[in-house]
PDB file of C-alpha atoms in Angstrom:
ATOM      1  CA  MET I   1     -91.378  12.902 -11.423  1.00 92.00           C
ATOM      2  CA  LYS I   2     -89.349  16.375 -11.451  1.00 95.00           C
ATOM      3  CA  ILE I   3     -86.380  16.035  -9.035  1.00 97.00           C
ATOM      4  CA  LEU I   4     -84.706  18.945  -7.437  1.00 98.00           C
ATOM      5  CA  PHE I   5     -80.842  18.645  -7.456  1.00 98.00           C
ATOM      6  CA  THR I   6     -78.406  21.184  -5.216  1.00 98.00           C
ATOM      7  CA  SER I   7     -74.728  20.415  -4.112  1.00 97.00           C
ATOM      8  CA  ASP I   8     -71.833  22.179  -3.306  1.00 96.00           C
ATOM      9  CA  TRP I   9     -73.186  24.047  -0.120  1.00 97.00           C
ATOM     10  CA  HIS I  10     -69.947  24.560   1.436  1.00 95.00           C
ATOM     11  CA  VAL I  11     -71.719  26.213   4.758  1.00 95.00           C
ATOM     12  CA  ASP I  12     -68.470  26.534   6.819  1.00 93.00           C
ATOM     13  CA  ALA I  13     -66.828  28.466   3.692  1.00 90.00           C
ATOM     14  CA  SER I  14     -65.906  32.302   4.082  1.00 89.00           C
ATOM     15  CA  THR I  15     -64.667  34.915   1.615  1.00 89.00           C
ATOM     16  CA  ALA I  16     -62.082  37.378   2.875  1.00 89.00           C
ATOM     17  CA  GLY I  17     -63.048  36.243   6.375  1.00 90.00           C
ATOM     18  CA  VAL I  18     -66.233  37.253   5.568  1.00 91.00           C
ATOM     19  CA  GLU I  19     -68.979  34.218   6.333  1.00 91.00           C
ATOM     20  CA  ARG I  20     -71.194  33.001   3.513  1.00 92.00           C
ATOM     21  CA  MET I  21     -73.675  31.030   5.859  1.00 93.00           C
ATOM     22  CA  PRO I  22     -76.286  34.048   5.743  1.00 94.00           C
ATOM     23  CA  GLU I  23     -76.625  33.912   1.720  1.00 94.00           C
ATOM     24  CA  LEU I  24     -76.518  30.300   2.002  1.00 96.00           C
ATOM     25  CA  ALA I  25     -80.065  30.175   3.896  1.00 96.00           C
ATOM     26  CA  GLU I  26     -81.305  32.405   1.807  1.00 96.00           C
ATOM     27  CA  TYR I  27     -81.064  29.872  -0.980  1.00 96.00           C
ATOM     28  CA  VAL I  28     -82.146  27.087   1.087  1.00 97.00           C
ATOM     29  CA  SER I  29     -85.330  29.468   0.827  1.00 96.00           C
ATOM     30  CA  SER I  30     -85.024  30.032  -2.691  1.00 96.00           C
ATOM     31  CA  LEU I  31     -85.121  26.348  -2.790  1.00 97.00           C
ATOM     32  CA  GLU I  32     -88.208  26.158  -0.338  1.00 97.00           C
ATOM     33  CA  LEU I  33     -90.295  28.850  -3.178  1.00 96.00           C
ATOM     34  CA  ALA I  34     -88.453  26.680  -5.557  1.00 96.00           C
ATOM     35  CA  ILE I  35     -90.423  23.622  -4.543  1.00 96.00           C
ATOM     36  CA  GLU I  36     -93.335  24.771  -3.441  1.00 95.00           C
ATOM     37  CA  GLU I  37     -94.189  26.510  -7.020  1.00 95.00           C
ATOM     38  CA  GLU I  38     -92.796  23.698  -9.345  1.00 95.00           C
ATOM     39  CA  GLY I  39     -94.437  20.709  -7.470  1.00 95.00           C
ATOM     40  CA  VAL I  40     -91.242  18.910  -6.660  1.00 96.00           C
ATOM     41  CA  ASP I  41     -91.622  15.226  -5.849  1.00 95.00           C
ATOM     42  CA  LEU I  42     -87.645  14.326  -4.598  1.00 96.00           C
ATOM     43  CA  VAL I  43     -84.881  16.828  -4.177  1.00 98.00           C
ATOM     44  CA  VAL I  44     -81.541  15.232  -4.532  1.00 98.00           C
ATOM     45  CA  ASN I  45     -78.098  17.090  -3.040  1.00 98.00           C
ATOM     46  CA  ALA I  46     -75.480  15.604  -4.182  1.00 98.00           C
ATOM     47  CA  GLY I  47     -72.686  16.330  -1.744  1.00 96.00           C
ATOM     48  CA  ASP I  48     -70.203  18.910  -0.311  1.00 95.00           C
ATOM     49  CA  SER I  49     -71.657  20.167   3.099  1.00 96.00           C
ATOM     50  CA  TRP I  50     -68.728  21.280   5.158  1.00 95.00           C
ATOM     51  CA  ASP I  51     -65.422  19.884   5.991  1.00 94.00           C
ATOM     52  CA  PRO I  52     -65.278  17.451   9.020  1.00 93.00           C
ATOM     53  CA  GLY I  53     -62.789  18.541  12.138  1.00 88.00           C
ATOM     54  CA  SER I  54     -64.143  21.944  12.804  1.00 85.00           C
ATOM     55  CA  VAL I  55     -65.368  23.579  16.535  1.00 75.00           C
ATOM     56  CA  HIS I  56     -68.200  24.795  14.863  1.00 86.00           C
ATOM     57  CA  ASP I  57     -69.197  21.052  13.446  1.00 89.00           C
ATOM     58  CA  PRO I  58     -72.176  21.559  15.366  1.00 91.00           C
ATOM     59  CA  ARG I  59     -73.098  24.564  13.724  1.00 92.00           C
ATOM     60  CA  TRP I  60     -72.535  23.699  10.216  1.00 92.00           C
ATOM     61  CA  GLY I  61     -74.759  20.705  11.309  1.00 94.00           C
ATOM     62  CA  ARG I  62     -77.548  21.359  12.054  1.00 95.00           C
ATOM     63  CA  PHE I  63     -78.000  24.344   9.491  1.00 96.00           C
ATOM     64  CA  VAL I  64     -77.507  21.759   6.940  1.00 97.00           C
ATOM     65  CA  TYR I  65     -79.606  19.117   8.940  1.00 96.00           C
ATOM     66  CA  GLU I  66     -82.306  21.649   9.450  1.00 96.00           C
ATOM     67  CA  SER I  67     -82.197  22.739   6.190  1.00 97.00           C
ATOM     68  CA  PHE I  68     -82.569  19.057   4.985  1.00 97.00           C
ATOM     69  CA  ASN I  69     -85.533  18.352   6.692  1.00 95.00           C
ATOM     70  CA  HIS I  70     -87.761  21.630   5.760  1.00 95.00           C
ATOM     71  CA  LEU I  71     -87.093  20.814   1.776  1.00 97.00           C
ATOM     72  CA  ALA I  72     -87.820  16.886   2.310  1.00 96.00           C
ATOM     73  CA  PHE I  73     -90.963  17.884   4.342  1.00 94.00           C
ATOM     74  CA  ARG I  74     -91.561  20.246   1.487  1.00 95.00           C
ATOM     75  CA  ALA I  75     -91.287  17.949  -1.557  1.00 95.00           C
ATOM     76  CA  ARG I  76     -94.613  15.974  -2.826  1.00 89.00           C
ATOM     77  CA  TYR I  77     -93.326  12.645  -1.997  1.00 85.00           C
ATOM     78  CA  HIS I  78     -93.072  12.682   1.547  1.00 84.00           C
ATOM     79  CA  ARG I  79     -96.367  14.577   1.840  1.00 81.00           C
ATOM     80  CA  GLU I  80     -97.770  11.838   0.122  1.00 81.00           C
ATOM     81  CA  ASP I  81     -95.889   8.922   1.321  1.00 79.00           C
ATOM     82  CA  ALA I  82     -95.025  10.109   5.861  1.00 74.00           C
ATOM     83  CA  ASP I  83     -92.470   6.464   5.053  1.00 77.00           C
ATOM     84  CA  GLY I  84     -90.533   8.235   1.768  1.00 85.00           C
ATOM     85  CA  PRO I  85     -87.650  10.305   1.712  1.00 91.00           C
ATOM     86  CA  GLY I  86     -88.418  13.686   0.394  1.00 94.00           C
ATOM     87  CA  LEU I  87     -84.232  14.505   0.342  1.00 97.00           C
ATOM     88  CA  ILE I  88     -82.119  11.888  -0.902  1.00 97.00           C
ATOM     89  CA  ALA I  89     -77.987  13.350  -0.074  1.00 98.00           C
ATOM     90  CA  ILE I  90     -74.959  11.916  -0.761  1.00 98.00           C
ATOM     91  CA  PRO I  91     -71.039  12.714   0.344  1.00 98.00           C
ATOM     92  CA  GLY I  92     -68.837  14.769  -1.759  1.00 97.00           C
ATOM     93  CA  ASN I  93     -65.068  14.796  -0.545  1.00 96.00           C
ATOM     94  CA  HIS I  94     -66.019  17.837   1.594  1.00 96.00           C
ATOM     95  CA  ASP I  95     -67.633  15.653   3.252  1.00 96.00           C
ATOM     96  CA  VAL I  96     -65.994  11.935   4.288  1.00 97.00           C
ATOM     97  CA  VAL I  97     -63.768  10.984   7.301  1.00 95.00           C
ATOM     98  CA  ASP I  98     -60.820   8.925   6.265  1.00 94.00           C
ATOM     99  CA  ILE I  99     -61.569   5.932   8.004  1.00 96.00           C
ATOM    100  CA  ALA I 100     -62.156   2.183   5.977  1.00 96.00           C
ATOM    101  CA  GLU I 101     -66.385   2.792   7.076  1.00 96.00           C
ATOM    102  CA  PRO I 102     -68.434   5.074   5.135  1.00 96.00           C
ATOM    103  CA  THR I 103     -68.323   8.232   6.976  1.00 96.00           C
ATOM    104  CA  SER I 104     -68.580  11.507   6.519  1.00 97.00           C
ATOM    105  CA  THR I 105     -70.390  14.856   8.281  1.00 96.00           C
ATOM    106  CA  LEU I 106     -74.225  13.504   7.242  1.00 96.00           C
ATOM    107  CA  SER I 107     -72.933  10.136   9.079  1.00 96.00           C
ATOM    108  CA  PRO I 108     -75.575  11.114  12.233  1.00 94.00           C
ATOM    109  CA  LEU I 109     -77.880  12.411  10.229  1.00 93.00           C
ATOM    110  CA  ARG I 110     -78.343   8.301   8.423  1.00 94.00           C
ATOM    111  CA  VAL I 111     -77.687   6.856  11.882  1.00 93.00           C
ATOM    112  CA  ALA I 112     -80.717   8.910  13.167  1.00 90.00           C
ATOM    113  CA  ARG I 113     -82.892   7.851  10.582  1.00 87.00           C
ATOM    114  CA  SER I 114     -84.213  11.350  10.395  1.00 83.00           C
ATOM    115  CA  PRO I 115     -88.085  10.968   8.614  1.00 83.00           C
ATOM    116  CA  GLY I 116     -87.660  12.495   4.900  1.00 93.00           C
ATOM    117  CA  VAL I 117     -83.985  12.161   4.745  1.00 96.00           C
ATOM    118  CA  LEU I 118     -82.139   9.304   2.712  1.00 96.00           C
ATOM    119  CA  VAL I 119     -78.366   9.898   3.625  1.00 98.00           C
ATOM    120  CA  LEU I 120     -76.368   7.027   0.728  1.00 98.00           C
ATOM    121  CA  GLU I 121     -72.983   7.306   1.593  1.00 98.00           C
ATOM    122  CA  GLU I 122     -71.488   4.104  -0.092  1.00 98.00           C
ATOM    123  CA  PRO I 123     -72.517   3.319  -3.707  1.00 98.00           C
ATOM    124  CA  THR I 124     -75.993   1.952  -3.786  1.00 98.00           C
ATOM    125  CA  ALA I 125     -79.185   1.355  -5.967  1.00 98.00           C
ATOM    126  CA  TRP I 126     -82.137   2.454  -4.309  1.00 97.00           C
ATOM    127  CA  SER I 127     -85.582   2.949  -6.514  1.00 95.00           C
ATOM    128  CA  MET I 128     -88.831   4.820  -5.347  1.00 92.00           C
ATOM    129  CA  VAL I 129     -92.261   4.411  -7.204  1.00 90.00           C
ATOM    130  CA  HIS I 130     -94.355   7.273  -7.823  1.00 82.00           C
ATOM    131  CA  ALA I 131     -97.162   7.574  -9.354  1.00 81.00           C
ATOM    132  CA  GLY I 132     -97.339   4.162 -10.627  1.00 86.00           C
ATOM    133  CA  GLN I 133     -93.284   4.532 -11.662  1.00 87.00           C
ATOM    134  CA  ARG I 134     -90.489   3.433 -10.710  1.00 93.00           C
ATOM    135  CA  VAL I 135     -87.879   5.355 -11.140  1.00 95.00           C
ATOM    136  CA  LEU I 136     -84.026   3.569  -9.722  1.00 97.00           C
ATOM    137  CA  PHE I 137     -81.376   5.928  -8.318  1.00 98.00           C
ATOM    138  CA  LEU I 138     -77.657   4.922  -8.427  1.00 98.00           C
ATOM    139  CA  ALA I 139     -76.027   6.890  -5.942  1.00 98.00           C
ATOM    140  CA  LEU I 140     -72.454   6.950  -6.154  1.00 98.00           C
ATOM    141  CA  PRO I 141     -70.585   9.680  -3.610  1.00 98.00           C
ATOM    142  CA  TYR I 142     -67.096  10.026  -2.967  1.00 98.00           C
ATOM    143  CA  VAL I 143     -65.372   7.319  -0.056  1.00 97.00           C
ATOM    144  CA  SER I 144     -62.322   7.553   1.716  1.00 97.00           C
ATOM    145  CA  ARG I 145     -59.901   6.256   0.178  1.00 96.00           C
ATOM    146  CA  ALA I 146     -59.694   3.865   3.197  1.00 96.00           C
ATOM    147  CA  TYR I 147     -63.316   2.748   2.281  1.00 97.00           C
ATOM    148  CA  GLU I 148     -62.301   2.598  -1.341  1.00 96.00           C
ATOM    149  CA  ARG I 149     -59.180   0.177  -0.735  1.00 96.00           C
ATOM    150  CA  THR I 150     -62.050  -2.584   1.534  1.00 97.00           C
ATOM    151  CA  ASP I 151     -63.279  -5.627  -0.527  1.00 97.00           C
ATOM    152  CA  ASP I 152     -66.590  -4.456   0.739  1.00 97.00           C
ATOM    153  CA  TYR I 153     -66.124  -0.930  -1.170  1.00 97.00           C
ATOM    154  CA  LYS I 154     -65.589  -2.995  -4.643  1.00 97.00           C
ATOM    155  CA  ARG I 155     -68.956  -5.459  -3.396  1.00 97.00           C
ATOM    156  CA  ALA I 156     -70.994  -1.800  -3.174  1.00 98.00           C
ATOM    157  CA  LEU I 157     -70.217  -0.600  -6.455  1.00 97.00           C
ATOM    158  CA  GLY I 158     -70.668  -4.140  -8.737  1.00 97.00           C
ATOM    159  CA  GLY I 159     -73.507  -4.650  -6.628  1.00 97.00           C
ATOM    160  CA  ALA I 160     -74.817  -0.835  -7.361  1.00 98.00           C
ATOM    161  CA  LEU I 161     -73.755  -1.161 -10.460  1.00 97.00           C
ATOM    162  CA  GLU I 162     -75.216  -4.640 -11.567  1.00 97.00           C
ATOM    163  CA  ALA I 163     -78.778  -3.420 -10.015  1.00 97.00           C
ATOM    164  CA  ALA I 164     -78.983  -0.520 -11.969  1.00 97.00           C
ATOM    165  CA  GLU I 165     -78.202  -2.089 -15.184  1.00 95.00           C
ATOM    166  CA  LYS I 166     -80.963  -4.524 -14.504  1.00 95.00           C
ATOM    167  CA  ALA I 167     -83.884  -2.114 -13.669  1.00 94.00           C
ATOM    168  CA  ALA I 168     -82.878  -0.108 -16.537  1.00 93.00           C
ATOM    169  CA  ARG I 169     -84.204  -2.612 -19.123  1.00 93.00           C
ATOM    170  CA  ASN I 170     -87.601  -1.749 -17.453  1.00 94.00           C
ATOM    171  CA  SER I 171     -87.771   1.549 -15.554  1.00 95.00           C
ATOM    172  CA  PRO I 172     -85.956   5.006 -15.298  1.00 96.00           C
ATOM    173  CA  VAL I 173     -82.025   4.879 -14.006  1.00 97.00           C
ATOM    174  CA  VAL I 174     -80.616   8.542 -11.777  1.00 98.00           C
ATOM    175  CA  VAL I 175     -76.980   8.368 -11.851  1.00 98.00           C
ATOM    176  CA  ILE I 176     -76.332  10.824  -8.739  1.00 98.00           C
ATOM    177  CA  GLY I 177     -72.527  11.519  -7.968  1.00 98.00           C
ATOM    178  CA  HIS I 178     -69.866  13.700  -6.150  1.00 98.00           C
ATOM    179  CA  LEU I 179     -66.481  12.366  -8.419  1.00 97.00           C
ATOM    180  CA  ALA I 180     -63.882  13.844 -11.062  1.00 96.00           C
ATOM    181  CA  PHE I 181     -64.358  13.867 -15.084  1.00 96.00           C
ATOM    182  CA  GLU I 182     -60.947  14.215 -17.544  1.00 92.00           C
ATOM    183  CA  GLY I 183     -60.746  17.148 -19.377  1.00 87.00           C
ATOM    184  CA  MET I 184     -62.360  19.762 -16.826  1.00 87.00           C
ATOM    185  CA  VAL I 185     -60.825  22.983 -16.542  1.00 73.00           C
ATOM    186  CA  PRO I 186     -60.102  23.178 -13.259  1.00 67.00           C
ATOM    187  CA  GLY I 187     -61.870  25.700 -10.842  1.00 75.00           C
ATOM    188  CA  SER I 188     -62.173  26.857  -7.112  1.00 75.00           C
ATOM    189  CA  GLU I 189     -63.335  22.996  -6.415  1.00 77.00           C
ATOM    190  CA  SER I 190     -59.790  21.563  -7.378  1.00 73.00           C
ATOM    191  CA  THR I 191     -57.132  24.806  -6.503  1.00 76.00           C
ATOM    192  CA  ASP I 192     -58.526  27.372  -3.722  1.00 78.00           C
ATOM    193  CA  MET I 193     -60.491  24.526  -1.994  1.00 81.00           C
ATOM    194  CA  ALA I 194     -59.424  21.896  -2.577  1.00 82.00           C
ATOM    195  CA  ARG I 195     -59.694  18.972  -0.284  1.00 90.00           C
ATOM    196  CA  GLY I 196     -59.252  14.316  -1.123  1.00 89.00           C
ATOM    197  CA  ARG I 197     -58.107  13.213  -4.492  1.00 92.00           C
ATOM    198  CA  GLU I 198     -59.552  13.444  -7.656  1.00 92.00           C
ATOM    199  CA  VAL I 199     -61.754  10.102  -7.135  1.00 95.00           C
ATOM    200  CA  PRO I 200     -62.342   9.257 -10.996  1.00 95.00           C
ATOM    201  CA  PHE I 201     -66.731   8.623 -11.716  1.00 97.00           C
ATOM    202  CA  PRO I 202     -66.815   5.232 -13.987  1.00 97.00           C
ATOM    203  CA  VAL I 203     -67.770   6.495 -17.413  1.00 97.00           C
ATOM    204  CA  VAL I 204     -68.060   3.364 -19.193  1.00 97.00           C
ATOM    205  CA  GLU I 205     -69.665   1.337 -16.717  1.00 97.00           C
ATOM    206  CA  VAL I 206     -72.176   3.736 -16.161  1.00 97.00           C
ATOM    207  CA  GLY I 207     -72.644   4.520 -20.114  1.00 96.00           C
ATOM    208  CA  GLN I 208     -73.085   0.465 -19.777  1.00 95.00           C
ATOM    209  CA  VAL I 209     -76.295   0.924 -17.909  1.00 96.00           C
ATOM    210  CA  ASN I 210     -77.864   3.618 -20.162  1.00 95.00           C
ATOM    211  CA  PRO I 211     -79.410   5.869 -17.821  1.00 97.00           C
ATOM    212  CA  ALA I 212     -81.843   8.476 -18.193  1.00 96.00           C
ATOM    213  CA  LEU I 213     -80.087  10.732 -16.675  1.00 98.00           C
ATOM    214  CA  VAL I 214     -76.942  11.522 -15.059  1.00 98.00           C
ATOM    215  CA  VAL I 215     -76.273  13.944 -12.350  1.00 98.00           C
ATOM    216  CA  ASN I 216     -72.503  15.165 -10.790  1.00 97.00           C
ATOM    217  CA  GLY I 217     -71.641  17.520  -7.816  1.00 96.00           C
ATOM    218  CA  HIS I 218     -67.895  18.359  -7.328  1.00 95.00           C
ATOM    219  CA  TYR I 219     -67.906  21.032  -9.711  1.00 94.00           C
ATOM    220  CA  HIS I 220     -68.849  24.611  -9.152  1.00 93.00           C
ATOM    221  CA  ALA I 221     -70.524  26.044 -12.358  1.00 91.00           C
ATOM    222  CA  ARG I 222     -73.442  24.995 -13.507  1.00 92.00           C
ATOM    223  CA  GLN I 223     -72.241  23.360 -16.924  1.00 93.00           C
ATOM    224  CA  THR I 224     -73.462  20.092 -19.478  1.00 95.00           C
ATOM    225  CA  ILE I 225     -70.737  17.790 -20.129  1.00 95.00           C
ATOM    226  CA  ARG I 226     -70.365  14.725 -22.112  1.00 96.00           C
ATOM    227  CA  ARG I 227     -67.795  11.904 -21.544  1.00 96.00           C
ATOM    228  CA  GLY I 228     -68.434   9.014 -23.398  1.00 94.00           C
ATOM    229  CA  SER I 229     -72.279   8.365 -24.157  1.00 95.00           C
ATOM    230  CA  LEU I 230     -72.977   9.871 -21.511  1.00 97.00           C
ATOM    231  CA  ASP I 231     -74.403  14.314 -21.114  1.00 97.00           C
ATOM    232  CA  ILE I 232     -73.883  14.934 -17.572  1.00 97.00           C
ATOM    233  CA  GLU I 233     -75.742  18.187 -15.192  1.00 97.00           C
ATOM    234  CA  ILE I 234     -73.362  20.143 -13.160  1.00 96.00           C
ATOM    235  CA  PRO I 235     -76.017  21.854 -10.939  1.00 95.00           C
ATOM    236  CA  GLY I 236     -72.828  23.933  -9.625  1.00 93.00           C
ATOM    237  CA  ALA I 237     -72.418  25.335  -6.020  1.00 94.00           C
ATOM    238  CA  PRO I 238     -75.367  27.787  -4.516  1.00 94.00           C
ATOM    239  CA  ILE I 239     -73.262  30.631  -4.716  1.00 89.00           C
ATOM    240  CA  ARG I 240     -69.924  32.067  -6.245  1.00 89.00           C
ATOM    241  CA  PHE I 241     -67.141  31.330  -2.846  1.00 87.00           C
ATOM    242  CA  THR I 242     -63.791  32.662  -4.164  1.00 86.00           C
ATOM    243  CA  PHE I 243     -62.897  35.696  -6.702  1.00 81.00           C
ATOM    244  CA  GLY I 244     -61.780  33.467  -8.767  1.00 80.00           C
ATOM    245  CA  GLU I 245     -65.782  32.502  -9.450  1.00 78.00           C
ATOM    246  CA  ALA I 246     -65.947  35.879 -10.877  1.00 73.00           C
ATOM    247  CA  ARG I 247     -66.382  34.701 -13.932  1.00 74.00           C
ATOM    248  CA  ASP I 248     -68.286  31.619 -13.738  1.00 74.00           C
ATOM    249  CA  GLY I 249     -72.246  31.476 -14.864  1.00 71.00           C
ATOM    250  CA  ALA I 250     -75.540  31.611 -12.493  1.00 70.00           C
ATOM    251  CA  ARG I 251     -75.824  30.274  -9.544  1.00 79.00           C
ATOM    252  CA  GLY I 252     -78.869  28.504  -8.391  1.00 87.00           C
ATOM    253  CA  PHE I 253     -80.121  24.792  -8.590  1.00 94.00           C
ATOM    254  CA  LEU I 254     -81.543  21.998 -11.420  1.00 96.00           C
ATOM    255  CA  THR I 255     -84.556  20.020 -11.705  1.00 96.00           C
ATOM    256  CA  ALA I 256     -85.145  17.572 -14.600  1.00 96.00           C
ATOM    257  CA  GLU I 257     -87.990  15.343 -15.170  1.00 95.00           C
ATOM    258  CA  VAL I 258     -87.958  11.368 -14.931  1.00 93.00           C
TER     259      VAL I 258
END
């Protein structure tokens, strides 16, 4: 299974007063082309679409939801199974609303049950079968402080980790997160564009799952890091949002086969 990972679109961003949405539209077009040319089976968006609470929410939402649908309908898994998703999305720290239930800028898309798009707003173990192979996705999205304190969150996280550990005995597990790691050099995601708190990635618990692949959003520079027994791929942001990011490496997306 070939998966394309993208993250940290920040469609509401501007740099020195200049909106970046036109560049993001070009980026989405490049993803559509990559899906076709590389035979991508599934697209994963690892969080941070836009900050809620703006009068422009309908505008940002329309761009993100339409983009997700366009990408989903090009992915091979959805083309071959109309009931299956072509895109999985999780919220990041810039998406959530601070209430005691999993709610984010992506909630309307989840509630609408948009064909081809699967939104996972709480820790979830979700599996799919493609070409005779079962793959389990362990979603570890950013959640609000209020929801993190609830028993529902603790049950969701424990249940998802347990299901992933069991599945890993016979199937590859792909972990998708939007959390924080110790020892990272702070970038604009933690300085100029900070929002919310740093929620630590459960390195030890995920390491016990022995996943085939771990991908995490939040950080804007494309990189691979190692924590504990895990190699974590960070796809990075699609464009440079601040002048401080000028020193970062190439922008784009990540493709991986499982």
